[in-house]
Amino acid sequence: MTDVTHGVLHTLFHSDQGGHEQVVLCQDRASGLKAVIAIHSTALGPALGGTRFYPYATEEEAVADALNLARGMSYKNAMAGLDHGGGKAVIIGDPARIKSEELLLAYGRFVASLGGRYVTACDVGTYVADMDVVARENRWTTGRSPENGGAGDSSVLTAFGVYQGMRASAQHRWGDPSLRDRTVGIAGVGKVGHILVEHLVAEGAKVVITDVREDAVGRIVAAHPGSVTAVADTATLIRVEGLDIYAPCALGGALNDDTVPVLTAGIVCGAANNQLAHPGVEKDLADRGILYAPDYVVNAGGVIQVADELHGFDFDRCKVKAAKIFDTTLAIFARAKADGIPPAAAADRIAEQRISEGREARAGRWSGAPGRGPGPPGPALGGTRRWAVGENSHFYRRVDRP
């Protein structure tokens, strides 16, 4: 057993970052599929989270990422008030090279084999068209196109939620939610980042962007002359003088021992998952007086959308729910101040409380005792169905509605 593998297993079975209910390793050699599905918790309902397609350096790195992302989804779904636990899947490989219909269909069959215990959606490297293919083999697929019964791209509401988180952060820090004339730095202007730029420019903010894709940067700067400027890389962006807000909107780990000491912004609020590289970074930010809006709280607009898809998607209803990220973020800041802890720790406490209540409610239903807390989620794909707890396991099974 390698040291890395030992580290992953130790995380899974022994650390506070583990405790996952189930991890599934998937392989289909005919299509080239190698994937990991991680289910962190089903205390609040079936695990819900996207599918990341990424060229990991090692399989062990992919497993570690799936574990981290799945845990984050449990907290995100809890804070968003959804009746879903947390799960995540990663497909190993460069999507530009190996993504194919056959691979996606094979992946769909693996997800379907879990019987609804995990509901998948889009993430980095996967798109609405991919989910349409996955759904041909797996009924528990969200993020599909409207033509195929889905809600379409969830990036719109993800960006809207981050924008609301920024406004709440501004309210807490400066006493005014307006972002007019504020300077916001965005690292990553992909599916979510470029929409976030639109919100900020519309309000009159000054935006500085960077991305590894020069063509994407060029298009956005050209579309907003005078309002958007670009810098060469993230290392330059985080050192920009006069930066008010830093928005990490690419991959995780953006806030670490190298970046936090040199960050010029007074607020961090972005769309990327797992922005804190390791435990303790949240305290480093607080010690420097930097207000951190917990990533899984402010980027929950997308999961709010895909969860709604299970009940018959309504964009206006989802936007109202996503707008509440403003109030949720303010509540977290207030809890952090009252408890004397960083906002990330405050968000964790609130999420863990809801997950614990869900677990206790499930235990009460198991024993026949009157349980309290959130009940099972509403109708899943297909309409006239409900979720119930299996009699001999933690699995959720689909049963006919009486």
GROMACS .gro file of N, CA and C in nm, residues 69-142:
model
  222
   69LEU      N    1  -1.488   1.687  -0.204
   69LEU     CA    2  -1.602   1.750  -0.271
   69LEU      C    3  -1.735   1.697  -0.217
   70ALA      N    4  -1.742   1.567  -0.190
   70ALA     CA    5  -1.866   1.508  -0.139
   70ALA      C    6  -1.899   1.563  -0.001
   71ARG      N    7  -1.798   1.575   0.083
   71ARG     CA    8  -1.820   1.632   0.216
   71ARG      C    9  -1.869   1.776   0.204
   72GLY      N   10  -1.808   1.852   0.115
   72GLY     CA   11  -1.853   1.989   0.094
   72GLY      C   12  -1.997   1.997   0.049
   73MET      N   13  -2.041   1.899  -0.032
   73MET     CA   14  -2.179   1.900  -0.079
   73MET      C   15  -2.278   1.874   0.035
   74SER      N   16  -2.240   1.791   0.133
   74SER     CA   17  -2.328   1.770   0.248
   74SER      C   18  -2.354   1.902   0.319
   75TYR      N   19  -2.248   1.980   0.339
   75TYR     CA   20  -2.260   2.107   0.408
   75TYR      C   21  -2.335   2.208   0.320
   76LYS      N   22  -2.304   2.210   0.192
   76LYS     CA   23  -2.370   2.303   0.101
   76LYS      C   24  -2.521   2.278   0.097
   77ASN      N   25  -2.560   2.153   0.081
   77ASN     CA   26  -2.702   2.120   0.071
   77ASN      C   27  -2.774   2.151   0.202
   78ALA      N   28  -2.706   2.125   0.314
   78ALA     CA   29  -2.767   2.155   0.443
   78ALA      C   30  -2.789   2.305   0.459
   79MET      N   31  -2.688   2.386   0.424
   79MET     CA   32  -2.699   2.530   0.440
   79MET      C   33  -2.799   2.590   0.342
   80ALA      N   34  -2.819   2.524   0.229
   80ALA     CA   35  -2.916   2.573   0.130
   80ALA      C   36  -3.058   2.533   0.166
   81GLY      N   37  -3.075   2.455   0.275
   81GLY     CA   38  -3.208   2.414   0.318
   81GLY      C   39  -3.268   2.304   0.233
   82LEU      N   40  -3.183   2.227   0.164
   82LEU     CA   41  -3.232   2.121   0.076
   82LEU      C   42  -3.246   1.990   0.151
   83ASP      N   43  -3.340   1.909   0.109
   83ASP     CA   44  -3.356   1.776   0.166
   83ASP      C   45  -3.269   1.676   0.090
   84HIS      N   46  -3.140   1.704   0.090
   84HIS     CA   47  -3.043   1.619   0.022
   84HIS      C   48  -2.916   1.611   0.104
   85GLY      N   49  -2.854   1.494   0.100
   85GLY     CA   50  -2.721   1.479   0.154
   85GLY      C   51  -2.618   1.516   0.049
   86GLY      N   52  -2.492   1.484   0.079
   86GLY     CA   53  -2.385   1.525  -0.010
   86GLY      C   54  -2.314   1.410  -0.077
   87GLY      N   55  -2.291   1.425  -0.207
   87GLY     CA   56  -2.214   1.328  -0.283
   87GLY      C   57  -2.143   1.398  -0.397
   88LYS      N   58  -2.047   1.331  -0.455
   88LYS     CA   59  -1.974   1.388  -0.568
   88LYS      C   60  -1.912   1.273  -0.646
   89ALA      N   61  -1.895   1.295  -0.775
   89ALA     CA   62  -1.827   1.196  -0.858
   89ALA      C   63  -1.717   1.265  -0.937
   90VAL      N   64  -1.608   1.192  -0.960
   90VAL     CA   65  -1.502   1.243  -1.046
   90VAL      C   66  -1.471   1.137  -1.152
   91ILE      N   67  -1.454   1.183  -1.274
   91ILE     CA   68  -1.409   1.097  -1.384
   91ILE      C   69  -1.266   1.136  -1.413
   92ILE      N   70  -1.179   1.037  -1.418
   92ILE     CA   71  -1.036   1.062  -1.431
   92ILE      C   72  -0.997   1.066  -1.578
   93GLY      N   73  -0.936   1.178  -1.620
   93GLY     CA   74  -0.891   1.190  -1.758
   93GLY      C   75  -0.916   1.329  -1.814
   94ASP      N   76  -0.854   1.357  -1.925
   94ASP     CA   77  -0.873   1.484  -1.993
   94ASP      C   78  -1.000   1.475  -2.078
   95PRO      N   79  -1.104   1.552  -2.044
   95PRO     CA   80  -1.228   1.540  -2.120
   95PRO      C   81  -1.210   1.574  -2.268
   96ALA      N   82  -1.115   1.659  -2.299
   96ALA     CA   83  -1.092   1.694  -2.440
   96ALA      C   84  -1.039   1.576  -2.520
   97ARG      N   85  -0.980   1.478  -2.450
   97ARG     CA   86  -0.919   1.363  -2.518
   97ARG      C   87  -1.003   1.237  -2.509
   98ILE      N   88  -1.065   1.212  -2.395
   98ILE     CA   89  -1.127   1.080  -2.377
   98ILE      C   90  -1.279   1.083  -2.362
   99LYS      N   91  -1.339   1.201  -2.348
   99LYS     CA   92  -1.484   1.204  -2.331
   99LYS      C   93  -1.552   1.151  -2.456
  100SER      N   94  -1.646   1.059  -2.437
  100SER     CA   95  -1.721   1.000  -2.549
  100SER      C   96  -1.859   0.960  -2.501
  101GLU      N   97  -1.946   0.936  -2.596
  101GLU     CA   98  -2.081   0.890  -2.562
  101GLU      C   99  -2.074   0.759  -2.486
  102GLU      N  100  -1.988   0.668  -2.532
  102GLU     CA  101  -1.978   0.537  -2.468
  102GLU      C  102  -1.932   0.551  -2.323
  103LEU      N  103  -1.837   0.640  -2.298
  103LEU     CA  104  -1.788   0.660  -2.161
  103LEU      C  105  -1.897   0.716  -2.073
  104LEU      N  106  -1.970   0.815  -2.121
  104LEU     CA  107  -2.074   0.876  -2.041
  104LEU      C  108  -2.189   0.779  -2.014
  105LEU      N  109  -2.221   0.696  -2.110
  105LEU     CA  110  -2.325   0.595  -2.088
  105LEU      C  111  -2.280   0.493  -1.983
  106ALA      N  112  -2.155   0.453  -1.990
  106ALA     CA  113  -2.102   0.359  -1.891
  106ALA      C  114  -2.108   0.421  -1.752
  107TYR      N  115  -2.069   0.549  -1.744
  107TYR     CA  116  -2.076   0.619  -1.616
  107TYR      C  117  -2.220   0.624  -1.565
  108GLY      N  118  -2.314   0.652  -1.654
  108GLY     CA  119  -2.455   0.656  -1.615
  108GLY      C  120  -2.502   0.524  -1.556
  109ARG      N  121  -2.454   0.413  -1.611
  109ARG     CA  122  -2.493   0.282  -1.559
  109ARG      C  123  -2.441   0.262  -1.416
  110PHE      N  124  -2.321   0.311  -1.389
  110PHE     CA  125  -2.268   0.297  -1.253
  110PHE      C  126  -2.350   0.380  -1.154
  111VAL      N  127  -2.386   0.502  -1.192
  111VAL     CA  128  -2.467   0.585  -1.103
  111VAL      C  129  -2.604   0.519  -1.081
  112ALA      N  130  -2.662   0.466  -1.188
  112ALA     CA  131  -2.793   0.401  -1.178
  112ALA      C  132  -2.789   0.279  -1.085
  113SER      N  133  -2.673   0.213  -1.080
  113SER     CA  134  -2.662   0.094  -0.995
  113SER      C  135  -2.677   0.126  -0.847
  114LEU      N  136  -2.665   0.255  -0.811
  114LEU     CA  137  -2.682   0.295  -0.672
  114LEU      C  138  -2.829   0.317  -0.636
  115GLY      N  139  -2.917   0.303  -0.733
  115GLY     CA  140  -3.060   0.303  -0.706
  115GLY      C  141  -3.117   0.432  -0.651
  116GLY      N  142  -3.057   0.547  -0.687
  116GLY     CA  143  -3.110   0.674  -0.639
  116GLY      C  144  -3.044   0.725  -0.513
  117ARG      N  145  -2.949   0.651  -0.464
  117ARG     CA  146  -2.876   0.694  -0.344
  117ARG      C  147  -2.790   0.818  -0.374
  118TYR      N  148  -2.749   0.831  -0.501
  118TYR     CA  149  -2.672   0.946  -0.545
  118TYR      C  150  -2.736   1.005  -0.669
  119VAL      N  151  -2.762   1.136  -0.668
  119VAL     CA  152  -2.818   1.208  -0.782
  119VAL      C  153  -2.707   1.295  -0.840
  120THR      N  154  -2.679   1.281  -0.968
  120THR     CA  155  -2.565   1.351  -1.027
  120THR      C  156  -2.608   1.475  -1.104
  121ALA      N  157  -2.508   1.555  -1.142
  121ALA     CA  158  -2.531   1.680  -1.214
  121ALA      C  159  -2.400   1.722  -1.279
  122CYS      N  160  -2.395   1.842  -1.335
  122CYS     CA  161  -2.273   1.893  -1.399
  122CYS      C  162  -2.173   1.945  -1.296
  123ASP      N  163  -2.048   1.949  -1.337
  123ASP     CA  164  -1.943   2.013  -1.259
  123ASP      C  165  -1.832   2.051  -1.357
  124VAL      N  166  -1.714   2.079  -1.306
  124VAL     CA  167  -1.600   2.112  -1.392
  124VAL      C  168  -1.579   2.000  -1.494
  125GLY      N  169  -1.576   2.035  -1.621
  125GLY     CA  170  -1.549   1.937  -1.726
  125GLY      C  171  -1.669   1.863  -1.779
  126THR      N  172  -1.788   1.887  -1.721
  126THR     CA  173  -1.910   1.824  -1.772
  126THR      C  174  -2.016   1.933  -1.796
  127TYR      N  175  -2.102   1.906  -1.892
  127TYR     CA  176  -2.196   2.008  -1.937
  127TYR      C  177  -2.336   1.948  -1.954
  128VAL      N  178  -2.430   2.036  -1.985
  128VAL     CA  179  -2.569   1.994  -2.001
  128VAL      C  180  -2.581   1.881  -2.103
  129ALA      N  181  -2.513   1.893  -2.216
  129ALA     CA  182  -2.520   1.788  -2.318
  129ALA      C  183  -2.469   1.654  -2.265
  130ASP      N  184  -2.370   1.658  -2.178
  130ASP     CA  185  -2.319   1.534  -2.117
  130ASP      C  186  -2.424   1.471  -2.027
  131MET      N  187  -2.493   1.554  -1.949
  131MET     CA  188  -2.596   1.500  -1.860
  131MET      C  189  -2.712   1.440  -1.939
  132ASP      N  190  -2.740   1.496  -2.056
  132ASP     CA  191  -2.843   1.436  -2.141
  132ASP      C  192  -2.805   1.293  -2.179
  133VAL      N  193  -2.676   1.271  -2.206
  133VAL     CA  194  -2.629   1.137  -2.240
  133VAL      C  195  -2.635   1.046  -2.118
  134VAL      N  196  -2.584   1.094  -2.004
  134VAL     CA  197  -2.585   1.014  -1.881
  134VAL      C  198  -2.727   0.973  -1.845
  135ALA      N  199  -2.823   1.064  -1.866
  135ALA     CA  200  -2.962   1.037  -1.829
  135ALA      C  201  -3.024   0.925  -1.911
  136ARG      N  202  -2.967   0.893  -2.024
  136ARG     CA  203  -3.020   0.781  -2.102
  136ARG      C  204  -3.003   0.649  -2.030
  137GLU      N  205  -2.906   0.642  -1.939
  137GLU     CA  206  -2.884   0.520  -1.861
  137GLU      C  207  -2.917   0.537  -1.713
  138ASN      N  208  -2.941   0.661  -1.672
  138ASN     CA  209  -2.957   0.686  -1.529
  138ASN      C  210  -3.066   0.789  -1.504
  139ARG      N  211  -3.174   0.748  -1.444
  139ARG     CA  212  -3.287   0.838  -1.419
  139ARG      C  213  -3.255   0.944  -1.314
  140TRP      N  214  -3.152   0.918  -1.230
  140TRP     CA  215  -3.115   1.012  -1.124
  140TRP      C  216  -3.009   1.108  -1.174
  141THR      N  217  -3.045   1.182  -1.278
  141THR     CA  218  -2.955   1.278  -1.342
  141THR      C  219  -3.025   1.413  -1.351
  142THR      N  220  -2.957   1.518  -1.302
  142THR     CA  221  -3.009   1.654  -1.314
  142THR      C  222  -2.912   1.735  -1.399
   0.00000   0.00000   0.00000
